[in-house]
Coordinates of C-alpha atoms in Angstrom, one line a residue:
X1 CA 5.8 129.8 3.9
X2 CA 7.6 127.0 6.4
X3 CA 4.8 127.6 8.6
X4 CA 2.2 127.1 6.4
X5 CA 3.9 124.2 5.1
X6 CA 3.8 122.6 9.0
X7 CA 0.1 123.5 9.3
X8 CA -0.5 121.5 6.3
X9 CA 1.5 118.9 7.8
X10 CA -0.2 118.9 11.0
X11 CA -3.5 118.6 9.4
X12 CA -2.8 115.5 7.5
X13 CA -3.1 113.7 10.6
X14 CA -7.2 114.6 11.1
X15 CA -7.3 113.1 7.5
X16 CA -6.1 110.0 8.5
X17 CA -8.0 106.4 8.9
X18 CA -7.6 104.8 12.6
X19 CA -9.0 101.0 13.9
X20 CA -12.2 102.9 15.3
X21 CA -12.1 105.9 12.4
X22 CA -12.7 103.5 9.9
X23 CA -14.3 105.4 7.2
X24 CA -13.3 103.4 4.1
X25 CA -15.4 100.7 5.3
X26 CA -17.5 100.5 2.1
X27 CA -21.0 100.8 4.6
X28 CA -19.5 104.5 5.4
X29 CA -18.2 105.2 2.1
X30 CA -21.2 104.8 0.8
X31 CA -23.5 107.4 3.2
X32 CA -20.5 109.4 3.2
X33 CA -21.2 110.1 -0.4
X34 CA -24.6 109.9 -0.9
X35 CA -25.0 112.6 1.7
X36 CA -21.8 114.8 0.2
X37 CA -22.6 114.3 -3.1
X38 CA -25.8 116.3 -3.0
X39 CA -24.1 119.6 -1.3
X40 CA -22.3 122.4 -2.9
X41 CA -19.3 122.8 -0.6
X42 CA -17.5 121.5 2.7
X43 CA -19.4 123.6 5.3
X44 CA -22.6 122.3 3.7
X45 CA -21.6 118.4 3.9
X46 CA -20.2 119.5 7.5
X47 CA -23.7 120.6 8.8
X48 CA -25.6 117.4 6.6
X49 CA -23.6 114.9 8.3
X50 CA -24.0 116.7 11.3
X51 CA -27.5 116.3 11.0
X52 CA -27.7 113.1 9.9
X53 CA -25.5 112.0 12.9
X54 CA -27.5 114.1 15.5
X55 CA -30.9 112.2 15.1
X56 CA -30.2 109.1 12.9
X57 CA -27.7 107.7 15.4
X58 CA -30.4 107.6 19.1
X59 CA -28.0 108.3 22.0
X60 CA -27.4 106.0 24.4
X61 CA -25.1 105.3 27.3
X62 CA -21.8 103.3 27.3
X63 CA -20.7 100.7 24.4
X64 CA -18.4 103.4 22.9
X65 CA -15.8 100.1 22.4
X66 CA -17.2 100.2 18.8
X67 CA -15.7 101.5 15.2
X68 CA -17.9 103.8 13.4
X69 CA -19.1 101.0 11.1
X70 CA -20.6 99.6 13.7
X71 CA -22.1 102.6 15.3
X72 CA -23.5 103.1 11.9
X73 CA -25.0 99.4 11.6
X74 CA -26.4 99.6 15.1
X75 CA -28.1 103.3 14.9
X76 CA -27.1 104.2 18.6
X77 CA -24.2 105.5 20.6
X78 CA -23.1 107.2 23.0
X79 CA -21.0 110.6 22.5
X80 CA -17.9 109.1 21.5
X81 CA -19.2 106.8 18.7
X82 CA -21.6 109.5 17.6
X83 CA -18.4 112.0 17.2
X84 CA -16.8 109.1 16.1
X85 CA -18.7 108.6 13.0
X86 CA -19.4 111.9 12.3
X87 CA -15.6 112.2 12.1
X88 CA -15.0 109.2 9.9
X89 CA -17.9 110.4 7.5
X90 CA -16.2 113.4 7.2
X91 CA -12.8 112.2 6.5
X92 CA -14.7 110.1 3.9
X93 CA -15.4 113.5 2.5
X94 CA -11.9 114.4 2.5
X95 CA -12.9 116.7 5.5
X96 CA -10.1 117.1 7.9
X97 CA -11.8 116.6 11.1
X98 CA -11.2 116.0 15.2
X99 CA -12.0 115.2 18.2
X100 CA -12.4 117.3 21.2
X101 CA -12.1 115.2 25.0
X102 CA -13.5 116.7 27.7
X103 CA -13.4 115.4 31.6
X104 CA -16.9 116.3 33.2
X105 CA -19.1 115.6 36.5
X106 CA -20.7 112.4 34.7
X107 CA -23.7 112.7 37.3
X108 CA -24.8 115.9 37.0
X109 CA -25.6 115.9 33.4
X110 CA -29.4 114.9 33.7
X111 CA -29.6 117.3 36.6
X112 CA -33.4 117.0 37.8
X113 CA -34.1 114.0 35.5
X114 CA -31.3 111.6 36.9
X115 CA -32.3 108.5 38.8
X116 CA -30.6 108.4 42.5
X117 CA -30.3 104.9 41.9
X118 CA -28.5 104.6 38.0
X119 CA -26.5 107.7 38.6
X120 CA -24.4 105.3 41.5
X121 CA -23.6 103.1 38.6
X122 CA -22.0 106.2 36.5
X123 CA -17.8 107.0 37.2
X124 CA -18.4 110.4 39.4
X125 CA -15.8 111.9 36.6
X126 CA -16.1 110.8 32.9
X127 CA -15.2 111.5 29.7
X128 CA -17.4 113.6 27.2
X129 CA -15.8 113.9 23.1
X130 CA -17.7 115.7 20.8
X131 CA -16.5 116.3 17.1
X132 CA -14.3 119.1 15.3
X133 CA -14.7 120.1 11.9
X134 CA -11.5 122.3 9.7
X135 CA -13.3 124.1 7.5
X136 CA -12.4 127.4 5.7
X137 CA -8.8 127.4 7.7
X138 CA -10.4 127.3 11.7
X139 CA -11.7 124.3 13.9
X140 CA -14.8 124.8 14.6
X141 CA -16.3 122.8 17.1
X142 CA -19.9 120.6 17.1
X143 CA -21.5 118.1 19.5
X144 CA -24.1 115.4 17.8
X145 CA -24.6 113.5 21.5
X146 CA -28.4 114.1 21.7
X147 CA -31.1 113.1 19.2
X148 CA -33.7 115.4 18.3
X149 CA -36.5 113.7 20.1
X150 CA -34.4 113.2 22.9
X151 CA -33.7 116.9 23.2
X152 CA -37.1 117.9 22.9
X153 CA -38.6 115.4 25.1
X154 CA -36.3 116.3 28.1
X155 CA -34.7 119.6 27.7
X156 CA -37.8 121.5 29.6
X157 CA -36.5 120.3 33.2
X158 CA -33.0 119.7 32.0
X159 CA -31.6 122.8 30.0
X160 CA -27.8 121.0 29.4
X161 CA -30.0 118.5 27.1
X162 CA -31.2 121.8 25.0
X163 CA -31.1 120.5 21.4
X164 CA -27.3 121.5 19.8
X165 CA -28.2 123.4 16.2
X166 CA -25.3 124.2 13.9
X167 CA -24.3 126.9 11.0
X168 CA -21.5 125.2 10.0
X169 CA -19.6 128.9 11.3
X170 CA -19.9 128.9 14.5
X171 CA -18.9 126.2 17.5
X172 CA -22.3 124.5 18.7
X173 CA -22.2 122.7 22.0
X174 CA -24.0 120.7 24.5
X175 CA -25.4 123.6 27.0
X176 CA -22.9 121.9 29.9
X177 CA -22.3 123.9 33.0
X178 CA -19.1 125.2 33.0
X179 CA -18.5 124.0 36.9
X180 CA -18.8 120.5 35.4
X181 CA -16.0 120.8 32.8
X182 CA -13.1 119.8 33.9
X183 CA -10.6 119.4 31.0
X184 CA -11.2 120.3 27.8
X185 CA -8.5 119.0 25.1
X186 CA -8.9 119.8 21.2
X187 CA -8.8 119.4 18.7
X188 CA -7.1 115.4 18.9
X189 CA -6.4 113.5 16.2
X190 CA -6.8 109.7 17.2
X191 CA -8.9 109.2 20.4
X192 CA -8.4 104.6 19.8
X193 CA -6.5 104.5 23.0
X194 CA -9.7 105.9 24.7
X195 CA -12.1 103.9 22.5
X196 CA -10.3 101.0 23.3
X197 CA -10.4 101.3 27.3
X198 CA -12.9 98.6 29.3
X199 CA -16.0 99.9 31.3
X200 CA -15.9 100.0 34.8
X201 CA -19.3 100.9 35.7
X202 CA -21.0 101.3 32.4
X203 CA -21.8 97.9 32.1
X204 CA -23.9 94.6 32.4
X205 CA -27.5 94.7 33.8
X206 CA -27.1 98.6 35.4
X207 CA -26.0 99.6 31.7
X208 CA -29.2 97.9 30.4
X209 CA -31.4 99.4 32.6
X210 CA -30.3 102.8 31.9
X211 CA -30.6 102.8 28.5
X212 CA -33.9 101.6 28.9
X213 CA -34.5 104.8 31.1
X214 CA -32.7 106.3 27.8
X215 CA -35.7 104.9 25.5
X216 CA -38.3 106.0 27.5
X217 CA -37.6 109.4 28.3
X218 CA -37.2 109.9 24.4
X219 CA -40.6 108.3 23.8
X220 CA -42.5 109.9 27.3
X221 CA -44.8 112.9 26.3
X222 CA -46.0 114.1 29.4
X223 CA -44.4 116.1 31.7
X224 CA -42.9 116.2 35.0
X225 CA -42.1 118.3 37.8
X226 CA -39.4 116.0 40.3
X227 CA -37.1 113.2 39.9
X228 CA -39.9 111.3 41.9
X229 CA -42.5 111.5 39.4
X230 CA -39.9 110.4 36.4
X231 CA -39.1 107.7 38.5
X232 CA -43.4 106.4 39.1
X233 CA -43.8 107.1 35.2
X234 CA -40.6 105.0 34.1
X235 CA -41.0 101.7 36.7
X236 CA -44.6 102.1 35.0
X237 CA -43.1 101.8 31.6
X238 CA -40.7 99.2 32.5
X239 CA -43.3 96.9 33.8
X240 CA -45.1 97.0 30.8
X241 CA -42.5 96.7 28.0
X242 CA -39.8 95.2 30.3
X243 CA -41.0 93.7 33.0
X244 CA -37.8 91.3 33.6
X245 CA -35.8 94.0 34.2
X246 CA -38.3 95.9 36.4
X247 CA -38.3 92.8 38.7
X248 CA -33.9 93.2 38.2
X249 CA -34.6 97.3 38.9
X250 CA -36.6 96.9 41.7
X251 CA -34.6 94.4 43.3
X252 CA -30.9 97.0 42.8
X253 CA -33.1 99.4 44.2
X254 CA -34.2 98.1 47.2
X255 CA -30.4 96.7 48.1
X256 CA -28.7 100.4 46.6
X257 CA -30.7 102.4 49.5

C-alpha cells in the first residue's frame, strides 16, 4: 500500500506544467482537446497525438530553445520540441507523460545522406529526447522526431530514418544504431534546464543551411545512390529557391575543405 502510495506520488511529477511544458496555454488546450475528445480511452489519445505530432510538426534541426506553444505556432522542431509538445498535449489530457534523453554520435545519424560539409557544424556528441507515455501502469516509450514525408523520402539509403509507427503497447523508436547511443536516461520529468541551454554549433547561417538541406530532402523524389549525388541535386535546388544562401554554401564549402 505505502508503495503504491509513492508511485502515485512519483507520477504526479510527469503531470506537472514546466516554463517549456506549457500545456495550459489556451493554443494547446485547445488541440489537446479537440484531438482527445474524439477518442475512447488514454492509449487511443496517446497514439492520436502521437500522430498528430509525428507529421503535423516537419522536423528540423536545432531551435529547441522554444516552449511547446511555440513549437505548435511554428509547425517545426527538432526532437526535443516535438517530444516536447507531445508531452505537454498529453498532460493537457491528464496523461502522465516523460521524457527520455539520450547522448548519441550526432553525425552519424544521416549515415550515407549527410553532407561532409554541414555535418562539421553538428557537436560530434549530442543530445536526442524522444517522449514517454504512462499508460495502463508501464512507460512506454515513443519517438515523433521524423515526419512522415521525411521518413519516406529518405529512409531507402538511410534505414535510422525508417518511419517510427506506434500501437500505443509497445515502445516505438527511431531505428538508431546501438553503437551510437551513448546514454540513455528515462523516463525524466522536466528536461527546462536542457531546453534552456544556448547552441554552440547549431546556429546562424550553418543552421539555415541545413535545414534547408532538411526541406529539400523531404520534398526530393528521386533517388540517389552516394552522398555525391545528394550533394549535385541539393546545390541544384538551392540555386533555384535559395540562391543567396547557395552563393553563402558554396563559399563555407570551398574555405571547410
Amino acid at each position: 500500500m505505502l508503495l503504491l502510495e509513492i508511485m502515485k506520488e512519483d507520477i504526479k511529477q510527469y503531470l506537472l506544467e514546466t516554463k517549456f511544458c506549457d500545456f495550459s496555454h489556451p493554443e494547446i488546450q485547445k488541440l489537446a482537446h479537440k484531438i482527445g475528445d474524439k477518442c475512447k480511452d488514454d492509449k487511443e489519445k496517446a497514439v492520436s497525438l502521437f500522430y498528430w505530432v509525428r507529421d503535423n510538426i516537419l522536423y528540423e534541426l536545432g531551435n529547441w530553445q522554444r516552449k511547446a506553444s511555440e513549437t505548435l505556432k511554428k509547425r517545426v522542431g527538432g526532437c526535443t520540441s516535438k517530444a516536447n509538445l507531445l508531452v505537454a498535449l498529453l498532460r493537457a489530457n491528464n496523461i502522465p507523460a516523460g521524457y527520455g534523453v539520450m547522448k548519441v554520435y550526432a553525425r552519424r545519424y544521416f549515415g550515407p545522406l549527410a553532407l561532409p560539409w554541414l555535418t562539421k557544424f553538428a557537436n560530434e556528441i549530442s543530445f536526442h529526447v524522444y517522449c514517454g507515455v504512462f499508460l495502463n501502469n508501464k512507460w512506454i516509450k515513443c519517438d515523433p522526431s521524423d515526419d512522415k514525408e521525411l521518413s519516406e523520402n529518405t529512409s531507402y539509403i538511410n534505414p535510422q530514418s525508417k518511419l517510427v509507427e506506434w500501437d500505443g503497447i509497445h515502445d516505438a523508436m527511431l531505428n538508431l544504431n546501438k553503437s551510437d547511443i551513448l546514454e540513455n536516461n528515462f523516463p525524466v520529468a522536466n528536461i527546462d534546464f536542457l531546453m534552456s541551454k544556448k547552441p554552440k554549433h547549431a546556429k546562424g547561417i550553418p543552421l539555415k543551411i541545413a535545414n534547408f538541406y532538411i526541406k529539400f530532402l523531404r520534398e526530393n523524389k528521386q533517388r540517389v545512390k552516394s552522398v555525391k549525388e545528394i550533394e549535385f541535386l541539393f546545390k541544384k535546388w538551392l540555386r533555384k529557391y535559395h540562391p543567396f544562401y547557395f552563393y553563402l554554401f558554396s563559399i563555407y564549402t570551398l574555405i571547410k575543405k
